[in-house]
Amino acid sequence: MQEIAKQLQSLLGPRGCLDDPNDIAAYTSDLLALKTAAPVCVVRPATTAQVAAIVQYARKSKLAIIPQGGHTGLSGGAVALNDRDNDSDSVILSLDRMTAIREIDTNDNVMIVEAGAVLANVQTAAREAGRIFPLSHGGEASSQIGGNLSTNSGGNNALRYGTARDQVLGIEVVLPSGEIWNGLRRLRKNTAGYDLKHLFMGAEGTLGIITAAALKLRPAPSYRETAFVALAHPQAGLEFLRLLQSHVGEAVTAFELLSDTAISAALTLSRVRFPLQTRYPWCALIEADTPSSHFDISGAIEEALSGALEGGMLLDAVIAQSETQRDEFWHLRESIAFAMIEDKSALLSDTAVPVAKVAAFISRAEAVILQIVPGARCVPFGHLGDGNIHFNVQRPEDMSGDTFKNHWPDLLDAIVKVSLSLGGTISAEHGIGRTKQRIFSKTSAEVELNLMRALKAAIDPDELMNPGALF
Ligand SMILES: Cc1cc2nc3c(=O)[nH]c(=O)nc-3n(C[C@H](O)[C@H](O)[C@H](O)COP(=O)(O)OP(=O)(O)OC[C@H]3O[C@@H](n4cnc5c(N)ncnc54)[C@H](O)[C@@H]3O)c2cc1C
């Protein structure tokens, strides 16, 4: 083991390879408190050429590679687990030294960034250039572009801009063969053969290491409206979303559905103020924006809100009067995710159903959960605009965390069963990683799994890349 670390240190320099347990602890802990295994060492390349050199070395030494970005993933994809045979003899390859924003071109509306660039820094750089990079979610302060593309993350603005893969024009990848594929094209149209870049997005590091990306920039909005509204039930949320879109079209960027149990969890964790006079069973945080001064977005939103209030579709509504108030709305929303991660016995799920089925999904899931664990607290919330509801479940107050965790497999199976019966998926944005494999293989069509395995075998025949994740 020490010999391997020594050889990698000579390839990468002392900062490029860590093997002291104190130094690698930060790379092996897991947000979900999964029991992780120590890798042989953590390698931290500074260039694409160094990534390729590590892969070539790992091939020769029969070492597996676990790519790691900002380490905010919620399915155990970026760490080895200590109860798994196939996670042994691995190195964690962290992209945390490859953070450069190589270029911003506002004529092509493209920016070229290294994979280790933190999402929040990419957003800031785009803003400073008079554009936006719209991908945004609760993990943005630490998650990296490479991790976002590898999980095909979604987040708050997928309703308008799509998921991570929709933000990409080209990528650079180090393949399991050790070759570098420079696919950093900045073309808006290209029908020359298979669109290979999409293979690596959502692949969770199982097909290669993304080292850089050419990302799309979008016009920066100049006018924005943010509102917090109360609803009697989720179906009213969908009706309001459609009403809103009939007023402002594609200007709606976010529509976050929040159950009152989710709001309670957030308010317990953070000191943020609840924005309405009284509590309601359901709320939604909505946002719309435009770069155009010719479009009266405030007037259109106010008209939609007053129509919905008069017709009973909404029970209450408040429009943010300042950036500070807008930040408070969003802080409340993001605190839900943090509160759920903080509660180590809470079951997290990441399903999506067709948007029109969200209300049915929530009521059916709640019914089956309460049959399995009476008194369990259902905490659904999420991105209503794209059907992605995090149906999380907290233990009954009089049940211990360990007892509740014994029910996790049955609860997750039940939630997934409801989602699939409505044409949904088991994972909409967090990926399969090492925590959802059982249910992934159990619920996927054989023909799909075989296609995925055939791709894996063609690109990574020695199973060098992130073994134990996905399959
Ligand atoms: C509070 C909170 C809220 C969140 N909200 C959302 C949300 O709304 N939407 C959402 O989609 N996610 C959300 N997440 C989850 C997480 O932030 C995303 O999954 C993110 O994309 C992970 O990026 P990362 O850089 O941290 O990747 P990591 O966790 O380090 O890795 C994730 C996976 O990608 C692989 N990988 C990482 N970098 C590379 C690379 N360069 N090349 C190849 N493979 C790589 C890893 O091997 C692993 O399989 C949230 C997380 C937190 C903590």
Short mmCIF file of C-alpha atoms and ligand atoms in Angstrom, two decimals:
data_model
loop_
_atom_site.label_atom_id
_atom_site.label_comp_id
_atom_site.label_asym_id
_atom_site.label_seq_id
_atom_site.Cartn_x
_atom_site.Cartn_y
_atom_site.Cartn_z
CA MET A 1 0.00 0.00 0.00
CA GLN A 2 2.71 2.42 1.04
CA GLU A 3 4.60 1.56 -2.14
CA ILE A 4 1.57 2.54 -4.27
CA ALA A 5 1.22 5.87 -2.45
CA LYS A 6 4.97 6.51 -2.88
CA GLN A 7 4.81 5.85 -6.62
CA LEU A 8 1.76 8.08 -7.01
CA GLN A 9 3.48 10.80 -5.00
CA SER A 10 6.42 10.66 -7.38
CA LEU A 11 3.98 11.08 -10.30
CA LEU A 12 1.98 13.92 -8.72
CA GLY A 13 4.11 15.58 -6.05
CA PRO A 14 3.39 15.56 -2.28
CA ARG A 15 0.16 17.63 -2.52
CA GLY A 16 -1.06 15.36 -5.27
CA CYS A 17 -1.28 12.17 -3.22
CA LEU A 18 -2.45 11.87 0.40
CA ASP A 19 -2.20 8.70 2.46
CA ASP A 20 -2.12 9.96 6.04
CA PRO A 21 -5.44 8.96 7.67
CA ASN A 22 -5.82 12.48 9.09
CA ASP A 23 -5.42 14.02 5.64
CA ILE A 24 -7.82 11.67 3.89
CA ALA A 25 -10.59 11.76 6.53
CA ALA A 26 -12.32 14.69 4.83
CA TYR A 27 -12.50 12.72 1.56
CA THR A 28 -13.90 9.54 3.08
CA SER A 29 -16.69 10.86 5.30
CA ASP A 30 -20.20 10.76 3.91
CA LEU A 31 -23.03 13.28 4.26
CA LEU A 32 -25.52 10.49 4.87
CA ALA A 33 -23.22 8.99 7.53
CA LEU A 34 -22.71 5.82 5.46
CA LYS A 35 -19.95 3.56 6.80
CA THR A 36 -17.10 4.18 4.40
CA ALA A 37 -13.93 2.23 3.70
CA ALA A 38 -10.50 3.85 3.55
CA PRO A 39 -9.00 4.00 0.05
CA VAL A 40 -5.33 3.16 -0.55
CA CYS A 41 -4.79 6.90 -0.93
CA VAL A 42 -6.45 10.06 -2.27
CA VAL A 43 -4.98 11.42 -5.50
CA ARG A 44 -5.43 15.10 -6.37
CA PRO A 45 -4.28 15.73 -9.94
CA ALA A 46 -3.71 19.33 -11.04
CA THR A 47 -4.00 18.78 -14.80
CA THR A 48 -5.80 16.58 -17.31
CA ALA A 49 -2.44 15.01 -18.22
CA GLN A 50 -1.97 14.01 -14.56
CA VAL A 51 -5.47 12.44 -14.51
CA ALA A 52 -4.47 10.39 -17.56
CA ALA A 53 -1.19 9.37 -15.87
CA ILE A 54 -3.10 8.19 -12.77
CA VAL A 55 -5.51 6.13 -14.89
CA GLN A 56 -2.61 4.51 -16.75
CA TYR A 57 -0.91 3.70 -13.45
CA ALA A 58 -4.14 2.31 -11.95
CA ARG A 59 -4.62 0.06 -14.98
CA LYS A 60 -1.19 -1.42 -14.59
CA SER A 61 -1.56 -1.84 -10.82
CA LYS A 62 -5.14 -3.16 -10.94
CA LEU A 63 -6.37 -0.36 -8.68
CA ALA A 64 -9.92 0.89 -8.95
CA ILE A 65 -10.62 4.64 -9.20
CA ILE A 66 -13.46 6.43 -7.42
CA PRO A 67 -13.86 9.91 -8.92
CA GLN A 68 -14.86 12.52 -6.36
CA GLY A 69 -16.15 16.04 -6.83
CA GLY A 70 -17.49 18.25 -4.05
CA HIS A 71 -18.61 15.20 -2.13
CA THR A 72 -22.20 16.46 -1.73
CA GLY A 73 -23.82 13.53 -3.54
CA LEU A 74 -26.70 11.84 -1.73
CA SER A 75 -26.32 8.25 -2.94
CA GLY A 76 -22.86 7.18 -1.83
CA GLY A 77 -21.34 7.40 -5.32
CA ALA A 78 -18.07 9.12 -4.40
CA VAL A 79 -16.88 6.93 -1.52
CA ALA A 80 -16.11 3.23 -1.01
CA LEU A 81 -18.31 1.42 1.50
CA ASN A 82 -16.74 -0.94 4.02
CA ASP A 83 -19.32 -3.70 3.72
CA ARG A 84 -18.65 -4.36 0.05
CA ASP A 85 -16.05 -6.72 -1.51
CA ASN A 86 -15.91 -4.90 -4.79
CA ASP A 87 -14.97 -1.60 -3.15
CA SER A 88 -11.53 -2.79 -2.05
CA ASP A 89 -8.18 -1.59 -3.41
CA SER A 90 -9.34 1.71 -4.69
CA VAL A 91 -8.01 5.25 -4.83
CA ILE A 92 -10.25 8.28 -4.54
CA LEU A 93 -9.46 10.70 -7.36
CA SER A 94 -10.48 14.16 -6.20
CA LEU A 95 -10.82 16.95 -8.73
CA ASP A 96 -10.43 19.62 -6.04
CA ARG A 97 -7.24 21.08 -7.54
CA MET A 98 -8.69 21.45 -11.06
CA THR A 99 -10.82 24.53 -10.45
CA ALA A 100 -9.88 26.91 -13.27
CA ILE A 101 -12.39 28.82 -15.34
CA ARG A 102 -10.38 28.60 -18.54
CA GLU A 103 -12.43 30.95 -20.72
CA ILE A 104 -15.66 32.95 -20.93
CA ASP A 105 -16.89 33.95 -24.38
CA THR A 106 -20.02 36.12 -24.40
CA ASN A 107 -20.29 36.02 -28.20
CA ASP A 108 -20.56 32.26 -28.27
CA ASN A 109 -22.27 32.40 -24.84
CA VAL A 110 -20.01 29.65 -23.58
CA MET A 111 -17.63 29.15 -20.68
CA ILE A 112 -14.93 26.51 -20.46
CA VAL A 113 -14.36 25.30 -16.91
CA GLU A 114 -12.36 22.56 -15.26
CA ALA A 115 -14.31 19.77 -13.61
CA GLY A 116 -13.34 20.77 -10.07
CA ALA A 117 -14.79 24.28 -10.37
CA VAL A 118 -17.38 24.74 -7.62
CA LEU A 119 -20.88 25.37 -8.97
CA ALA A 120 -21.36 28.59 -6.96
CA ASN A 121 -18.08 29.97 -8.39
CA VAL A 122 -19.19 29.12 -11.91
CA GLN A 123 -22.48 30.95 -11.32
CA THR A 124 -20.59 34.00 -10.00
CA ALA A 125 -18.18 34.07 -12.94
CA ALA A 126 -21.11 33.91 -15.37
CA ARG A 127 -22.89 36.75 -13.55
CA GLU A 128 -19.76 38.90 -13.59
CA ALA A 129 -19.63 38.44 -17.36
CA GLY A 130 -23.25 39.69 -17.66
CA ARG A 131 -24.73 36.22 -18.20
CA ILE A 132 -26.08 33.44 -16.00
CA PHE A 133 -25.28 29.77 -15.55
CA PRO A 134 -28.71 28.65 -14.37
CA LEU A 135 -28.03 25.31 -12.67
CA SER A 136 -28.79 25.90 -8.97
CA HIS A 137 -29.46 23.67 -5.95
CA GLY A 138 -28.86 23.28 -2.21
CA GLY A 139 -25.45 21.66 -2.73
CA GLU A 140 -24.07 24.45 -4.93
CA ALA A 141 -21.67 25.94 -2.35
CA SER A 142 -19.45 22.83 -2.54
CA SER A 143 -20.54 20.63 -5.43
CA GLN A 144 -18.36 20.72 -8.53
CA ILE A 145 -19.19 20.89 -12.22
CA GLY A 146 -17.77 17.38 -12.76
CA GLY A 147 -20.01 16.01 -10.00
CA ASN A 148 -23.03 17.92 -11.28
CA LEU A 149 -22.60 16.53 -14.78
CA SER A 150 -21.84 13.01 -13.53
CA THR A 151 -25.07 12.92 -11.51
CA ASN A 152 -26.98 14.96 -14.10
CA SER A 153 -28.14 17.13 -11.23
CA GLY A 154 -31.43 18.97 -11.50
CA GLY A 155 -32.24 21.52 -8.85
CA ASN A 156 -34.48 24.53 -8.72
CA ASN A 157 -34.47 25.80 -12.29
CA ALA A 158 -34.82 22.56 -14.26
CA LEU A 159 -38.41 23.58 -15.04
CA ARG A 160 -37.10 26.33 -17.34
CA TYR A 161 -33.53 25.34 -18.25
CA GLY A 162 -33.47 21.54 -17.97
CA THR A 163 -31.02 19.43 -15.96
CA ALA A 164 -27.20 19.57 -15.92
CA ARG A 165 -26.86 17.77 -19.26
CA ASP A 166 -28.91 20.51 -20.93
CA GLN A 167 -26.28 23.09 -19.93
CA VAL A 168 -23.43 21.37 -21.77
CA LEU A 169 -21.99 21.91 -25.25
CA GLY A 170 -18.94 19.70 -24.88
CA ILE A 171 -16.77 17.82 -22.40
CA GLU A 172 -13.22 16.59 -21.93
CA VAL A 173 -12.90 13.10 -20.47
CA VAL A 174 -10.09 10.79 -19.43
CA LEU A 175 -11.22 7.33 -20.51
CA PRO A 176 -10.53 4.09 -18.60
CA SER A 177 -7.92 3.31 -21.31
CA GLY A 178 -5.94 6.34 -20.11
CA GLU A 179 -6.66 8.23 -23.37
CA ILE A 180 -7.88 11.82 -23.26
CA TRP A 181 -11.00 12.57 -25.30
CA ASN A 182 -11.12 16.28 -26.02
CA GLY A 183 -14.76 16.79 -26.83
CA LEU A 184 -14.76 20.45 -25.74
CA ARG A 185 -16.78 21.57 -28.75
CA ARG A 186 -18.89 24.68 -28.46
CA LEU A 187 -21.38 23.78 -31.18
CA ARG A 188 -25.11 24.33 -30.80
CA LYS A 189 -25.75 21.81 -33.56
CA ASN A 190 -23.81 18.67 -34.38
CA THR A 191 -25.31 15.57 -35.92
CA ALA A 192 -22.02 13.86 -36.79
CA GLY A 193 -22.57 10.44 -35.23
CA TYR A 194 -23.47 9.49 -31.68
CA ASP A 195 -23.57 12.36 -29.21
CA LEU A 196 -20.90 10.83 -26.98
CA LYS A 197 -20.86 13.55 -24.34
CA HIS A 198 -24.25 12.43 -23.07
CA LEU A 199 -22.86 8.98 -22.22
CA PHE A 200 -20.75 10.49 -19.47
CA MET A 201 -23.44 12.70 -17.97
CA GLY A 202 -25.35 10.84 -15.29
CA ALA A 203 -22.78 8.00 -15.53
CA GLU A 204 -21.68 8.61 -11.92
CA GLY A 205 -18.01 8.18 -12.74
CA THR A 206 -18.43 4.63 -14.07
CA LEU A 207 -17.28 5.35 -17.63
CA GLY A 208 -14.45 7.85 -17.22
CA ILE A 209 -13.37 11.03 -15.49
CA ILE A 210 -14.78 14.32 -16.70
CA THR A 211 -11.93 16.85 -16.55
CA ALA A 212 -13.50 19.92 -18.19
CA ALA A 213 -16.72 21.13 -19.79
CA ALA A 214 -17.93 23.75 -22.26
CA LEU A 215 -21.05 25.17 -20.61
CA LYS A 216 -23.89 27.22 -22.09
CA LEU A 217 -24.39 30.75 -20.79
CA ARG A 218 -27.84 32.37 -20.84
CA PRO A 219 -29.00 35.99 -20.88
CA ALA A 220 -29.04 37.51 -17.39
CA PRO A 221 -32.51 38.46 -16.15
CA SER A 222 -33.07 42.11 -15.23
CA TYR A 223 -36.56 41.74 -13.75
CA ARG A 224 -37.53 39.04 -11.30
CA GLU A 225 -40.57 38.24 -9.16
CA THR A 226 -40.53 35.77 -6.28
CA ALA A 227 -43.66 34.78 -4.38
CA PHE A 228 -44.56 32.48 -1.51
CA VAL A 229 -48.07 31.07 -1.80
CA ALA A 230 -50.38 28.82 0.25
CA LEU A 231 -52.36 25.95 -1.26
CA ALA A 232 -55.03 23.59 0.02
CA HIS A 233 -53.49 20.59 -1.78
CA PRO A 234 -50.77 19.69 -4.36
CA GLN A 235 -53.24 19.53 -7.26
CA ALA A 236 -53.97 23.25 -6.70
CA GLY A 237 -50.21 23.77 -7.13
CA LEU A 238 -50.27 22.21 -10.57
CA GLU A 239 -53.34 24.24 -11.54
CA PHE A 240 -51.59 27.42 -10.39
CA LEU A 241 -48.40 26.53 -12.28
CA ARG A 242 -50.39 26.16 -15.50
CA LEU A 243 -52.25 29.43 -14.83
CA LEU A 244 -48.94 31.19 -14.19
CA GLN A 245 -47.47 29.81 -17.42
CA SER A 246 -50.50 31.05 -19.32
CA HIS A 247 -49.60 34.55 -18.06
CA VAL A 248 -45.81 34.57 -18.34
CA GLY A 249 -44.99 31.54 -20.51
CA GLU A 250 -41.49 30.14 -20.08
CA ALA A 251 -40.49 32.95 -17.73
CA VAL A 252 -41.38 30.70 -14.75
CA THR A 253 -38.00 29.46 -13.48
CA ALA A 254 -38.96 27.69 -10.25
CA PHE A 255 -42.02 26.12 -8.66
CA GLU A 256 -41.09 24.45 -5.39
CA LEU A 257 -43.84 22.55 -3.58
CA LEU A 258 -43.45 22.46 0.22
CA SER A 259 -45.58 20.40 2.60
CA ASP A 260 -46.19 21.89 6.03
CA THR A 261 -44.25 19.01 7.62
CA ALA A 262 -41.26 19.97 5.44
CA ILE A 263 -41.62 23.61 6.52
CA SER A 264 -41.73 22.53 10.19
CA ALA A 265 -38.49 20.57 9.71
CA ALA A 266 -36.83 23.65 8.16
CA LEU A 267 -38.04 25.98 10.89
CA THR A 268 -36.68 23.62 13.55
CA LEU A 269 -33.24 23.75 11.94
CA SER A 270 -32.97 27.39 10.97
CA ARG A 271 -34.15 30.68 12.41
CA VAL A 272 -35.73 31.85 9.20
CA ARG A 273 -39.13 33.55 9.42
CA PHE A 274 -42.23 31.88 7.96
CA PRO A 275 -43.47 34.45 5.42
CA LEU A 276 -47.26 34.11 5.75
CA GLN A 277 -49.59 35.05 8.66
CA THR A 278 -50.72 31.48 9.36
CA ARG A 279 -49.62 27.99 8.43
CA TYR A 280 -51.30 25.99 5.65
CA PRO A 281 -51.11 22.31 4.62
CA TRP A 282 -49.10 23.16 1.50
CA CYS A 283 -47.07 26.11 0.22
CA ALA A 284 -45.09 26.85 -2.91
CA LEU A 285 -42.14 29.07 -3.67
CA ILE A 286 -42.37 30.41 -7.20
CA GLU A 287 -40.07 32.56 -9.26
CA ALA A 288 -40.20 34.07 -12.73
CA ASP A 289 -37.79 36.38 -14.52
CA THR A 290 -37.02 38.08 -17.81
CA PRO A 291 -34.14 40.02 -19.36
CA SER A 292 -36.66 42.25 -21.20
CA SER A 293 -37.88 45.68 -20.08
CA HIS A 294 -40.69 45.37 -22.66
CA PHE A 295 -42.36 42.61 -20.67
CA ASP A 296 -44.23 43.70 -17.53
CA ILE A 297 -43.47 40.57 -15.55
CA SER A 298 -44.55 42.10 -12.22
CA GLY A 299 -47.96 43.05 -13.64
CA ALA A 300 -48.42 39.60 -15.18
CA ILE A 301 -47.51 37.78 -11.96
CA GLU A 302 -49.73 40.03 -9.84
CA GLU A 303 -52.64 39.42 -12.19
CA ALA A 304 -52.12 35.64 -12.02
CA LEU A 305 -51.88 35.75 -8.22
CA SER A 306 -55.02 37.82 -7.73
CA GLY A 307 -56.99 35.65 -10.18
CA ALA A 308 -55.87 32.52 -8.30
CA LEU A 309 -56.69 34.03 -4.90
CA GLU A 310 -60.13 35.15 -6.04
CA GLY A 311 -60.90 31.76 -7.59
CA GLY A 312 -59.80 29.88 -4.45
CA MET A 313 -56.86 28.15 -6.15
CA LEU A 314 -54.55 29.91 -3.69
CA LEU A 315 -55.30 30.47 -0.01
CA ASP A 316 -52.74 33.24 0.53
CA ALA A 317 -49.75 34.81 -1.21
CA VAL A 318 -46.91 37.24 -0.59
CA ILE A 319 -44.52 38.73 -3.14
CA ALA A 320 -40.91 39.35 -2.04
CA GLN A 321 -40.44 43.11 -1.61
CA SER A 322 -36.64 43.04 -1.54
CA GLU A 323 -33.65 40.82 -2.30
CA THR A 324 -33.39 40.16 1.45
CA GLN A 325 -36.95 38.87 1.57
CA ARG A 326 -36.33 36.77 -1.53
CA ASP A 327 -33.25 35.28 0.13
CA GLU A 328 -35.36 34.46 3.20
CA PHE A 329 -37.89 32.57 1.05
CA TRP A 330 -35.09 30.57 -0.56
CA HIS A 331 -33.32 30.00 2.74
CA LEU A 332 -36.50 28.45 4.11
CA ARG A 333 -36.72 26.20 1.05
CA GLU A 334 -33.08 25.10 1.16
CA SER A 335 -33.21 24.51 4.94
CA ILE A 336 -35.62 21.64 4.28
CA ALA A 337 -32.91 19.67 2.45
CA PHE A 338 -30.36 20.43 5.18
CA ALA A 339 -32.83 19.41 7.93
CA MET A 340 -33.46 16.11 6.18
CA ILE A 341 -29.72 15.39 5.82
CA GLU A 342 -29.21 16.35 9.46
CA ASP A 343 -31.78 13.77 10.64
CA LYS A 344 -29.71 10.62 10.21
CA SER A 345 -32.72 8.33 10.67
CA ALA A 346 -34.85 10.06 8.01
CA LEU A 347 -35.47 8.05 4.86
CA LEU A 348 -34.59 10.17 1.81
CA SER A 349 -36.04 9.45 -1.60
CA ASP A 350 -35.66 11.07 -4.99
CA THR A 351 -38.53 9.96 -7.16
CA ALA A 352 -40.19 11.75 -10.06
CA VAL A 353 -43.52 11.12 -11.74
CA PRO A 354 -45.16 12.83 -14.71
CA VAL A 355 -46.13 16.30 -13.49
CA ALA A 356 -49.86 15.61 -13.76
CA LYS A 357 -49.45 12.63 -11.39
CA VAL A 358 -47.72 14.45 -8.52
CA ALA A 359 -50.85 14.84 -6.38
CA ALA A 360 -51.82 11.17 -6.81
CA PHE A 361 -48.24 10.12 -6.04
CA ILE A 362 -48.14 12.06 -2.79
CA SER A 363 -51.48 10.83 -1.46
CA ARG A 364 -50.85 7.18 -2.43
CA ALA A 365 -47.31 7.18 -1.04
CA GLU A 366 -48.50 8.66 2.24
CA ALA A 367 -51.21 5.98 2.58
CA VAL A 368 -48.79 3.06 2.09
CA ILE A 369 -46.14 4.56 4.37
CA LEU A 370 -48.63 4.90 7.23
CA GLN A 371 -49.69 1.28 6.73
CA ILE A 372 -46.08 0.11 7.15
CA VAL A 373 -45.10 2.45 10.02
CA PRO A 374 -48.15 4.03 11.67
CA GLY A 375 -47.23 7.43 13.06
CA ALA A 376 -44.34 7.97 10.61
CA ARG A 377 -44.01 11.62 9.54
CA CYS A 378 -44.18 12.03 5.75
CA VAL A 379 -42.14 15.03 4.56
CA PRO A 380 -42.77 15.50 0.84
CA PHE A 381 -41.31 18.52 -0.95
CA GLY A 382 -39.61 19.24 -4.24
CA HIS A 383 -39.62 20.55 -7.73
CA LEU A 384 -43.30 20.34 -8.73
CA GLY A 385 -42.56 21.91 -12.11
CA ASP A 386 -40.64 18.81 -13.22
CA GLY A 387 -42.47 16.17 -11.17
CA ASN A 388 -39.47 15.50 -8.86
CA ILE A 389 -40.80 15.08 -5.34
CA HIS A 390 -38.48 14.13 -2.48
CA PHE A 391 -40.84 11.93 -0.51
CA ASN A 392 -38.89 11.76 2.75
CA VAL A 393 -40.05 10.03 5.90
CA GLN A 394 -39.13 10.74 9.53
CA ARG A 395 -39.54 8.29 12.37
CA PRO A 396 -42.58 8.42 14.69
CA GLU A 397 -41.67 10.43 17.78
CA ASP A 398 -41.87 7.38 20.04
CA MET A 399 -39.69 5.11 17.83
CA SER A 400 -35.89 4.93 18.03
CA GLY A 401 -33.82 5.86 14.99
CA ASP A 402 -32.35 2.34 14.74
CA THR A 403 -35.77 0.66 14.84
CA PHE A 404 -37.03 3.05 12.17
CA LYS A 405 -33.99 2.37 9.98
CA ASN A 406 -34.90 -1.33 9.94
CA HIS A 407 -38.03 -0.28 8.03
CA TRP A 408 -36.09 1.70 5.39
CA PRO A 409 -36.01 -1.07 2.70
CA ASP A 410 -39.78 -1.68 2.98
CA LEU A 411 -40.56 2.03 3.01
CA LEU A 412 -38.34 2.77 0.01
CA ASP A 413 -39.78 -0.19 -1.91
CA ALA A 414 -43.28 1.11 -1.21
CA ILE A 415 -42.50 4.67 -2.37
CA VAL A 416 -40.78 3.39 -5.49
CA LYS A 417 -43.66 1.03 -6.26
CA VAL A 418 -46.12 3.93 -6.20
CA SER A 419 -43.82 6.05 -8.35
CA LEU A 420 -43.33 3.30 -10.96
CA SER A 421 -47.04 2.50 -11.04
CA LEU A 422 -47.62 6.12 -12.09
CA GLY A 423 -44.95 6.02 -14.83
CA GLY A 424 -42.22 7.49 -12.61
CA THR A 425 -38.59 6.80 -11.76
CA ILE A 426 -36.65 5.74 -8.65
CA SER A 427 -34.14 8.56 -9.03
CA ALA A 428 -34.67 11.94 -10.64
CA GLU A 429 -31.48 13.76 -9.71
CA HIS A 430 -29.35 12.07 -7.03
CA GLY A 431 -28.42 8.99 -9.04
CA ILE A 432 -28.04 5.35 -8.03
CA GLY A 433 -24.58 5.39 -6.48
CA ARG A 434 -24.04 2.66 -3.90
CA THR A 435 -27.29 3.12 -1.96
CA LYS A 436 -29.94 2.44 -4.60
CA GLN A 437 -28.43 -0.43 -6.56
CA ARG A 438 -30.65 -3.08 -5.07
CA ILE A 439 -33.79 -1.28 -6.08
CA PHE A 440 -32.28 -0.15 -9.39
CA SER A 441 -31.56 -3.70 -10.55
CA LYS A 442 -34.84 -4.97 -9.12
CA THR A 443 -36.99 -2.41 -10.90
CA SER A 444 -35.18 -1.83 -14.22
CA ALA A 445 -36.18 -3.60 -17.42
CA GLU A 446 -33.70 -6.35 -18.33
CA VAL A 447 -33.24 -4.88 -21.80
CA GLU A 448 -32.21 -1.50 -20.30
CA LEU A 449 -29.84 -3.05 -17.78
CA ASN A 450 -28.24 -5.17 -20.51
CA LEU A 451 -27.70 -2.12 -22.71
CA MET A 452 -26.08 -0.28 -19.80
CA ARG A 453 -23.87 -3.27 -18.95
CA ALA A 454 -22.85 -3.57 -22.63
CA LEU A 455 -21.81 0.10 -22.67
CA LYS A 456 -19.86 -0.32 -19.43
CA ALA A 457 -18.10 -3.43 -20.78
CA ALA A 458 -17.21 -1.68 -24.06
CA ILE A 459 -15.77 1.44 -22.43
CA ASP A 460 -14.40 0.02 -19.17
CA PRO A 461 -13.75 -3.71 -19.76
CA ASP A 462 -11.48 -4.00 -16.67
CA GLU A 463 -14.06 -2.38 -14.38
CA LEU A 464 -11.55 0.21 -13.30
CA MET A 465 -13.99 3.10 -12.91
CA ASN A 466 -16.04 3.38 -9.74
CA PRO A 467 -16.81 -0.35 -9.31
CA GLY A 468 -19.59 -0.82 -6.80
CA ALA A 469 -21.49 2.23 -8.03
CA LEU A 470 -24.55 1.92 -10.27
CA PHE A 471 -24.27 -1.85 -11.02
C1 LIG B 1 -28.32 20.37 0.96
C2 LIG B 1 -28.22 19.66 -0.37
C3 LIG B 1 -29.18 19.90 -1.34
C4 LIG B 1 -29.10 19.26 -2.58
N1 LIG B 1 -30.04 19.54 -3.52
C5 LIG B 1 -29.93 18.97 -4.73
C6 LIG B 1 -30.87 19.27 -5.76
O1 LIG B 1 -31.82 20.05 -5.58
N2 LIG B 1 -30.71 18.69 -6.97
C7 LIG B 1 -29.69 17.81 -7.20
O2 LIG B 1 -29.59 17.31 -8.33
N3 LIG B 1 -28.81 17.48 -6.26
C8 LIG B 1 -28.90 18.04 -5.03
N4 LIG B 1 -28.00 17.70 -4.06
C9 LIG B 1 -27.03 16.62 -4.30
C10 LIG B 1 -25.66 17.00 -4.85
O3 LIG B 1 -25.30 18.32 -4.55
C11 LIG B 1 -25.57 16.72 -6.35
O4 LIG B 1 -25.76 15.34 -6.57
C12 LIG B 1 -24.26 17.15 -7.00
O5 LIG B 1 -24.40 17.06 -8.39
C13 LIG B 1 -23.06 16.32 -6.59
O6 LIG B 1 -21.89 16.99 -7.01
P1 LIG B 1 -20.50 16.75 -6.27
O7 LIG B 1 -19.45 17.54 -6.98
O8 LIG B 1 -20.63 16.97 -4.85
O9 LIG B 1 -20.27 15.21 -6.61
P2 LIG B 1 -19.80 14.01 -5.66
O10 LIG B 1 -20.75 13.82 -4.56
O11 LIG B 1 -18.38 14.18 -5.29
O12 LIG B 1 -19.93 12.80 -6.69
C14 LIG B 1 -21.17 12.39 -7.21
C15 LIG B 1 -20.95 11.29 -8.26
O13 LIG B 1 -20.28 11.84 -9.41
C16 LIG B 1 -19.02 11.17 -9.63
N5 LIG B 1 -18.07 12.22 -10.02
C17 LIG B 1 -17.77 13.35 -9.34
N6 LIG B 1 -16.92 14.12 -10.07
C18 LIG B 1 -16.67 13.43 -11.22
C19 LIG B 1 -15.88 13.69 -12.37
N7 LIG B 1 -15.17 14.81 -12.50
N8 LIG B 1 -15.86 12.78 -13.36
C20 LIG B 1 -16.58 11.62 -13.25
N9 LIG B 1 -17.35 11.33 -12.19
C21 LIG B 1 -17.40 12.23 -11.19
C22 LIG B 1 -18.70 10.48 -8.31
O14 LIG B 1 -17.89 9.33 -8.52
C23 LIG B 1 -20.07 10.15 -7.79
O15 LIG B 1 -20.53 8.96 -8.38
C24 LIG B 1 -28.04 18.34 -2.83
C25 LIG B 1 -27.07 18.12 -1.85
C26 LIG B 1 -27.14 18.76 -0.64
C27 LIG B 1 -26.07 18.52 0.38
#
